[in-house]
């Protein structure tokens, strides 16, 4: 587990970018944190770190945005309005090729039981208007030298 502090949107984007550089095929990143925490900001950096040039925006209405990368795509879900297995199935979630791509999930709280064991958890907690505590669990965050990626 790695605990980080962000004092601006830009810092959150930069932290996302550092994690993005470590993302491999099959990785799934799940956010915990309410409205305006900075999940979409973090995802903007994550995509940039993966070398994706598309503009990242909240898939609130689309439920999922797909960004094309060179050797894998990034699937960006917003599960805000998703309830239960049927709701999740209606998004096509179970048909995505997660093994050969990467995925990031906003409002993962709604689908916790369907997430894989290797999920990378990113928790964003607002401390003030511009400050966030960011906790990353899983993936490089749990590697013995994990802190080096975020130095
Ligand atoms: N340290 C910070 N990290 C991320 N966002 C921040 C921070 N400080 C202020 N903000 C603001 O909070 C909002 C976060 O929005 P967004 O990333 O869309 O959140 P979410 O996707 O969690 O709803 C933006 O308006 C951003 O400018
Ligand atoms: Mg969002």
PDB file of C-alpha atoms and ligand atoms in Angstrom:
ATOM      1  CA  UNK A   1       0.000   0.000   0.000  1.00  0.00           C
ATOM      2  CA  UNK A   2       1.238   3.459  -0.892  1.00  0.00           C
ATOM      3  CA  UNK A   3      -0.140   6.647   0.608  1.00  0.00           C
ATOM      4  CA  UNK A   4       0.316   9.866  -1.325  1.00  0.00           C
ATOM      5  CA  UNK A   5      -0.814  13.434  -0.927  1.00  0.00           C
ATOM      6  CA  UNK A   6      -1.962  15.712  -3.726  1.00  0.00           C
ATOM      7  CA  UNK A   7      -2.323  19.479  -3.372  1.00  0.00           C
ATOM      8  CA  UNK A   8      -3.803  20.177  -6.820  1.00  0.00           C
ATOM      9  CA  UNK A   9      -5.556  18.601  -9.781  1.00  0.00           C
ATOM     10  CA  UNK A  10      -2.228  18.679 -11.648  1.00  0.00           C
ATOM     11  CA  UNK A  11      -0.535  16.652  -8.898  1.00  0.00           C
ATOM     12  CA  UNK A  12      -3.288  14.059  -9.066  1.00  0.00           C
ATOM     13  CA  UNK A  13      -2.843  13.846 -12.857  1.00  0.00           C
ATOM     14  CA  UNK A  14       0.914  13.390 -12.311  1.00  0.00           C
ATOM     15  CA  UNK A  15       0.350  10.566  -9.806  1.00  0.00           C
ATOM     16  CA  UNK A  16      -2.015   8.905 -12.288  1.00  0.00           C
ATOM     17  CA  UNK A  17       0.645   9.229 -14.966  1.00  0.00           C
ATOM     18  CA  UNK A  18       3.210   7.461 -12.797  1.00  0.00           C
ATOM     19  CA  UNK A  19       0.831   4.570 -12.209  1.00  0.00           C
ATOM     20  CA  UNK A  20      -0.042   4.582 -15.924  1.00  0.00           C
ATOM     21  CA  UNK A  21       3.593   3.923 -16.826  1.00  0.00           C
ATOM     22  CA  UNK A  22       3.446   0.638 -14.899  1.00  0.00           C
ATOM     23  CA  UNK A  23       0.165  -0.625 -16.374  1.00  0.00           C
ATOM     24  CA  UNK A  24       0.294  -3.987 -18.128  1.00  0.00           C
ATOM     25  CA  UNK A  25      -2.247  -5.972 -20.113  1.00  0.00           C
ATOM     26  CA  UNK A  26      -4.782  -7.490 -17.736  1.00  0.00           C
ATOM     27  CA  UNK A  27      -4.581  -4.704 -15.139  1.00  0.00           C
ATOM     28  CA  UNK A  28      -7.800  -3.353 -13.696  1.00  0.00           C
ATOM     29  CA  UNK A  29      -7.821  -0.147 -11.656  1.00  0.00           C
ATOM     30  CA  UNK A  30     -10.796   0.471  -9.360  1.00  0.00           C
ATOM     31  CA  UNK A  31     -11.496   3.849  -7.747  1.00  0.00           C
ATOM     32  CA  UNK A  32     -13.067   4.496  -4.401  1.00  0.00           C
ATOM     33  CA  UNK A  33     -14.076   8.094  -3.753  1.00  0.00           C
ATOM     34  CA  UNK A  34     -17.150  10.252  -4.218  1.00  0.00           C
ATOM     35  CA  UNK A  35     -18.223  12.921  -6.655  1.00  0.00           C
ATOM     36  CA  UNK A  36     -15.456  15.429  -7.383  1.00  0.00           C
ATOM     37  CA  UNK A  37     -12.780  13.389  -5.611  1.00  0.00           C
ATOM     38  CA  UNK A  38     -10.576  13.410  -8.711  1.00  0.00           C
ATOM     39  CA  UNK A  39     -11.162  10.006 -10.324  1.00  0.00           C
ATOM     40  CA  UNK A  40     -11.447  11.402 -13.849  1.00  0.00           C
ATOM     41  CA  UNK A  41      -8.427  13.671 -13.257  1.00  0.00           C
ATOM     42  CA  UNK A  42      -6.410  10.642 -12.120  1.00  0.00           C
ATOM     43  CA  UNK A  43      -7.586   8.701 -15.202  1.00  0.00           C
ATOM     44  CA  UNK A  44      -6.399  11.551 -17.464  1.00  0.00           C
ATOM     45  CA  UNK A  45      -2.885  11.023 -16.109  1.00  0.00           C
ATOM     46  CA  UNK A  46      -3.195   7.258 -16.186  1.00  0.00           C
ATOM     47  CA  UNK A  47      -4.027   7.278 -19.902  1.00  0.00           C
ATOM     48  CA  UNK A  48      -1.172   9.710 -20.623  1.00  0.00           C
ATOM     49  CA  UNK A  49       1.233   7.450 -18.725  1.00  0.00           C
ATOM     50  CA  UNK A  50       0.100   4.549 -20.913  1.00  0.00           C
ATOM     51  CA  UNK A  51       0.960   6.609 -24.002  1.00  0.00           C
ATOM     52  CA  UNK A  52      -2.671   7.191 -24.952  1.00  0.00           C
ATOM     53  CA  UNK A  53      -3.323  10.502 -26.654  1.00  0.00           C
ATOM     54  CA  UNK A  54      -7.136  10.572 -26.708  1.00  0.00           C
ATOM     55  CA  UNK A  55      -8.894  13.070 -24.514  1.00  0.00           C
ATOM     56  CA  UNK A  56     -10.233  11.504 -21.337  1.00  0.00           C
ATOM     57  CA  UNK A  57     -13.695  12.486 -20.165  1.00  0.00           C
ATOM     58  CA  UNK A  58     -16.160  11.139 -17.658  1.00  0.00           C
ATOM     59  CA  UNK A  59     -18.231   8.319 -19.180  1.00  0.00           C
ATOM     60  CA  UNK A  60     -21.209   9.152 -16.969  1.00  0.00           C
ATOM     61  CA  UNK A  61     -23.753   8.900 -19.770  1.00  0.00           C
ATOM     62  CA  UNK A  62     -21.934   6.482 -22.060  1.00  0.00           C
ATOM     63  CA  UNK A  63     -21.050   4.190 -19.087  1.00  0.00           C
ATOM     64  CA  UNK A  64     -17.840   3.260 -20.893  1.00  0.00           C
ATOM     65  CA  UNK A  65     -15.277   5.146 -22.980  1.00  0.00           C
ATOM     66  CA  UNK A  66     -12.648   3.280 -24.953  1.00  0.00           C
ATOM     67  CA  UNK A  67      -9.260   4.851 -25.543  1.00  0.00           C
ATOM     68  CA  UNK A  68      -6.975   3.242 -28.117  1.00  0.00           C
ATOM     69  CA  UNK A  69      -3.376   2.694 -27.183  1.00  0.00           C
ATOM     70  CA  UNK A  70      -0.552   1.265 -29.246  1.00  0.00           C
ATOM     71  CA  UNK A  71      -0.489  -2.241 -27.805  1.00  0.00           C
ATOM     72  CA  UNK A  72      -3.561  -2.202 -25.574  1.00  0.00           C
ATOM     73  CA  UNK A  73      -6.740  -0.249 -25.122  1.00  0.00           C
ATOM     74  CA  UNK A  74      -7.970   1.389 -21.935  1.00  0.00           C
ATOM     75  CA  UNK A  75     -11.625   0.847 -21.032  1.00  0.00           C
ATOM     76  CA  UNK A  76     -12.937   3.607 -18.765  1.00  0.00           C
ATOM     77  CA  UNK A  77     -16.156   2.692 -16.931  1.00  0.00           C
ATOM     78  CA  UNK A  78     -18.441   4.797 -14.774  1.00  0.00           C
ATOM     79  CA  UNK A  79     -20.576   2.498 -12.607  1.00  0.00           C
ATOM     80  CA  UNK A  80     -22.423   5.329 -10.847  1.00  0.00           C
ATOM     81  CA  UNK A  81     -25.850   4.093 -11.939  1.00  0.00           C
ATOM     82  CA  UNK A  82     -25.098   0.377 -12.122  1.00  0.00           C
ATOM     83  CA  UNK A  83     -26.868  -1.897  -9.680  1.00  0.00           C
ATOM     84  CA  UNK A  84     -26.318  -5.640  -9.389  1.00  0.00           C
ATOM     85  CA  UNK A  85     -25.161  -8.304 -11.803  1.00  0.00           C
ATOM     86  CA  UNK A  86     -27.912  -7.650 -14.359  1.00  0.00           C
ATOM     87  CA  UNK A  87     -27.129  -3.963 -14.469  1.00  0.00           C
ATOM     88  CA  UNK A  88     -23.472  -4.735 -14.918  1.00  0.00           C
ATOM     89  CA  UNK A  89     -24.180  -7.273 -17.653  1.00  0.00           C
ATOM     90  CA  UNK A  90     -26.229  -4.670 -19.543  1.00  0.00           C
ATOM     91  CA  UNK A  91     -23.082  -2.538 -19.870  1.00  0.00           C
ATOM     92  CA  UNK A  92     -21.377  -5.380 -21.730  1.00  0.00           C
ATOM     93  CA  UNK A  93     -18.837  -5.589 -18.901  1.00  0.00           C
ATOM     94  CA  UNK A  94     -18.559  -9.378 -19.092  1.00  0.00           C
ATOM     95  CA  UNK A  95     -17.794  -9.307 -22.838  1.00  0.00           C
ATOM     96  CA  UNK A  96     -14.706  -7.100 -22.690  1.00  0.00           C
ATOM     97  CA  UNK A  97     -11.292  -8.621 -23.346  1.00  0.00           C
ATOM     98  CA  UNK A  98      -9.779  -7.521 -20.037  1.00  0.00           C
ATOM     99  CA  UNK A  99      -6.913 -10.009 -20.357  1.00  0.00           C
ATOM    100  CA  UNK A 100      -5.390  -8.233 -23.339  1.00  0.00           C
ATOM    101  CA  UNK A 101      -6.252  -4.660 -22.354  1.00  0.00           C
ATOM    102  CA  UNK A 102      -6.498  -2.463 -19.260  1.00  0.00           C
ATOM    103  CA  UNK A 103      -9.545  -1.062 -17.505  1.00  0.00           C
ATOM    104  CA  UNK A 104     -10.283   1.706 -15.040  1.00  0.00           C
ATOM    105  CA  UNK A 105     -13.508   1.872 -13.055  1.00  0.00           C
ATOM    106  CA  UNK A 106     -15.134   4.893 -11.419  1.00  0.00           C
ATOM    107  CA  UNK A 107     -17.722   4.134  -8.707  1.00  0.00           C
ATOM    108  CA  UNK A 108     -16.281   0.629  -8.311  1.00  0.00           C
ATOM    109  CA  UNK A 109     -18.112   0.564  -4.953  1.00  0.00           C
ATOM    110  CA  UNK A 110     -21.180  -0.538  -6.936  1.00  0.00           C
ATOM    111  CA  UNK A 111     -19.562  -3.640  -8.442  1.00  0.00           C
ATOM    112  CA  UNK A 112     -16.948  -4.685  -5.857  1.00  0.00           C
ATOM    113  CA  UNK A 113     -17.943  -8.360  -5.906  1.00  0.00           C
ATOM    114  CA  UNK A 114     -17.293  -8.643  -9.651  1.00  0.00           C
ATOM    115  CA  UNK A 115     -13.749  -7.299  -9.595  1.00  0.00           C
ATOM    116  CA  UNK A 116     -10.766  -9.660  -9.936  1.00  0.00           C
ATOM    117  CA  UNK A 117      -8.325 -10.502  -7.141  1.00  0.00           C
ATOM    118  CA  UNK A 118      -5.524  -8.623  -8.863  1.00  0.00           C
ATOM    119  CA  UNK A 119      -7.476  -5.323  -8.891  1.00  0.00           C
ATOM    120  CA  UNK A 120      -5.406  -2.198  -8.229  1.00  0.00           C
ATOM    121  CA  UNK A 121      -7.378  -0.065  -5.763  1.00  0.00           C
ATOM    122  CA  UNK A 122      -7.072   3.722  -5.839  1.00  0.00           C
ATOM    123  CA  UNK A 123      -8.833   5.510  -2.986  1.00  0.00           C
ATOM    124  CA  UNK A 124      -9.109   9.305  -3.199  1.00  0.00           C
ATOM    125  CA  UNK A 125     -10.161  11.163  -0.079  1.00  0.00           C
ATOM    126  CA  UNK A 126     -10.734  14.937  -0.135  1.00  0.00           C
ATOM    127  CA  UNK A 127      -9.021  16.723   2.772  1.00  0.00           C
ATOM    128  CA  UNK A 128      -9.757  20.272   1.649  1.00  0.00           C
ATOM    129  CA  UNK A 129     -10.906  22.006  -1.520  1.00  0.00           C
ATOM    130  CA  UNK A 130      -7.634  21.286  -3.324  1.00  0.00           C
ATOM    131  CA  UNK A 131      -6.065  18.525  -1.244  1.00  0.00           C
ATOM    132  CA  UNK A 132      -6.513  14.796  -1.576  1.00  0.00           C
ATOM    133  CA  UNK A 133      -5.137  11.771   0.233  1.00  0.00           C
ATOM    134  CA  UNK A 134      -4.535   9.066  -2.351  1.00  0.00           C
ATOM    135  CA  UNK A 135      -4.009   5.436  -1.382  1.00  0.00           C
ATOM    136  CA  UNK A 136      -2.932   2.853  -3.940  1.00  0.00           C
ATOM    137  CA  UNK A 137      -3.169  -0.864  -3.147  1.00  0.00           C
ATOM    138  CA  UNK A 138      -2.161  -3.719  -5.426  1.00  0.00           C
ATOM    139  CA  UNK A 139      -0.018  -3.677  -8.564  1.00  0.00           C
ATOM    140  CA  UNK A 140       3.303  -1.851  -8.190  1.00  0.00           C
ATOM    141  CA  UNK A 141       2.038  -0.257  -4.980  1.00  0.00           C
ATOM    142  CA  UNK A 142       2.528  -3.627  -3.281  1.00  0.00           C
ATOM    143  CA  UNK A 143       5.874  -4.425  -4.915  1.00  0.00           C
ATOM    144  CA  UNK A 144       8.867  -4.329  -2.516  1.00  0.00           C
ATOM    145  CA  UNK A 145      10.297  -1.308  -4.368  1.00  0.00           C
ATOM    146  CA  UNK A 146       6.836   0.143  -5.116  1.00  0.00           C
ATOM    147  CA  UNK A 147       7.498   3.546  -3.559  1.00  0.00           C
ATOM    148  CA  UNK A 148      10.214   4.195  -6.179  1.00  0.00           C
ATOM    149  CA  UNK A 149       7.585   4.481  -8.905  1.00  0.00           C
ATOM    150  CA  UNK A 150       5.951   7.381  -7.096  1.00  0.00           C
ATOM    151  CA  UNK A 151       9.067   9.230  -5.899  1.00  0.00           C
TER     152      UNK A 151
HETATM  153  N1  LIG B   1      -5.877  17.661  -5.567  1.00  0.00           N
HETATM  154  C1  LIG B   1      -6.869  17.505  -6.486  1.00  0.00           C
HETATM  155  N2  LIG B   1      -6.929  16.377  -7.227  1.00  0.00           N
HETATM  156  C2  LIG B   1      -7.915  16.212  -8.131  1.00  0.00           C
HETATM  157  N3  LIG B   1      -8.890  17.091  -8.395  1.00  0.00           N
HETATM  158  C3  LIG B   1      -8.864  18.249  -7.694  1.00  0.00           C
HETATM  159  C4  LIG B   1      -7.864  18.500  -6.708  1.00  0.00           C
HETATM  160  N4  LIG B   1      -8.084  19.730  -6.162  1.00  0.00           N
HETATM  161  C5  LIG B   1      -9.173  20.205  -6.762  1.00  0.00           C
HETATM  162  N5  LIG B   1      -9.649  19.332  -7.698  1.00  0.00           N
HETATM  163  C6  LIG B   1     -10.860  19.550  -8.520  1.00  0.00           C
HETATM  164  O1  LIG B   1     -11.806  18.546  -8.180  1.00  0.00           O
HETATM  165  C7  LIG B   1     -12.519  18.158  -9.341  1.00  0.00           C
HETATM  166  C8  LIG B   1     -12.307  16.667  -9.602  1.00  0.00           C
HETATM  167  O2  LIG B   1     -13.106  16.314 -10.686  1.00  0.00           O
HETATM  168  P1  LIG B   1     -13.109  14.859 -11.309  1.00  0.00           P
HETATM  169  O3  LIG B   1     -11.722  14.420 -11.607  1.00  0.00           O
HETATM  170  O4  LIG B   1     -14.074  14.900 -12.455  1.00  0.00           O
HETATM  171  O5  LIG B   1     -13.702  14.003 -10.080  1.00  0.00           O
HETATM  172  P2  LIG B   1     -14.524  12.645 -10.094  1.00  0.00           P
HETATM  173  O6  LIG B   1     -14.257  11.942 -11.396  1.00  0.00           O
HETATM  174  O7  LIG B   1     -13.981  11.890  -8.907  1.00  0.00           O
HETATM  175  O8  LIG B   1     -15.959  13.013  -9.910  1.00  0.00           O
HETATM  176  C9  LIG B   1     -12.013  19.010 -10.500  1.00  0.00           C
HETATM  177  O9  LIG B   1     -12.842  20.133 -10.621  1.00  0.00           O
HETATM  178  C10 LIG B   1     -10.615  19.402 -10.013  1.00  0.00           C
HETATM  179  O10 LIG B   1     -10.166  20.613 -10.579  1.00  0.00           O
HETATM  180 MG1  LIG B   2     -15.569  11.154 -12.877  1.00  0.00          MG
END
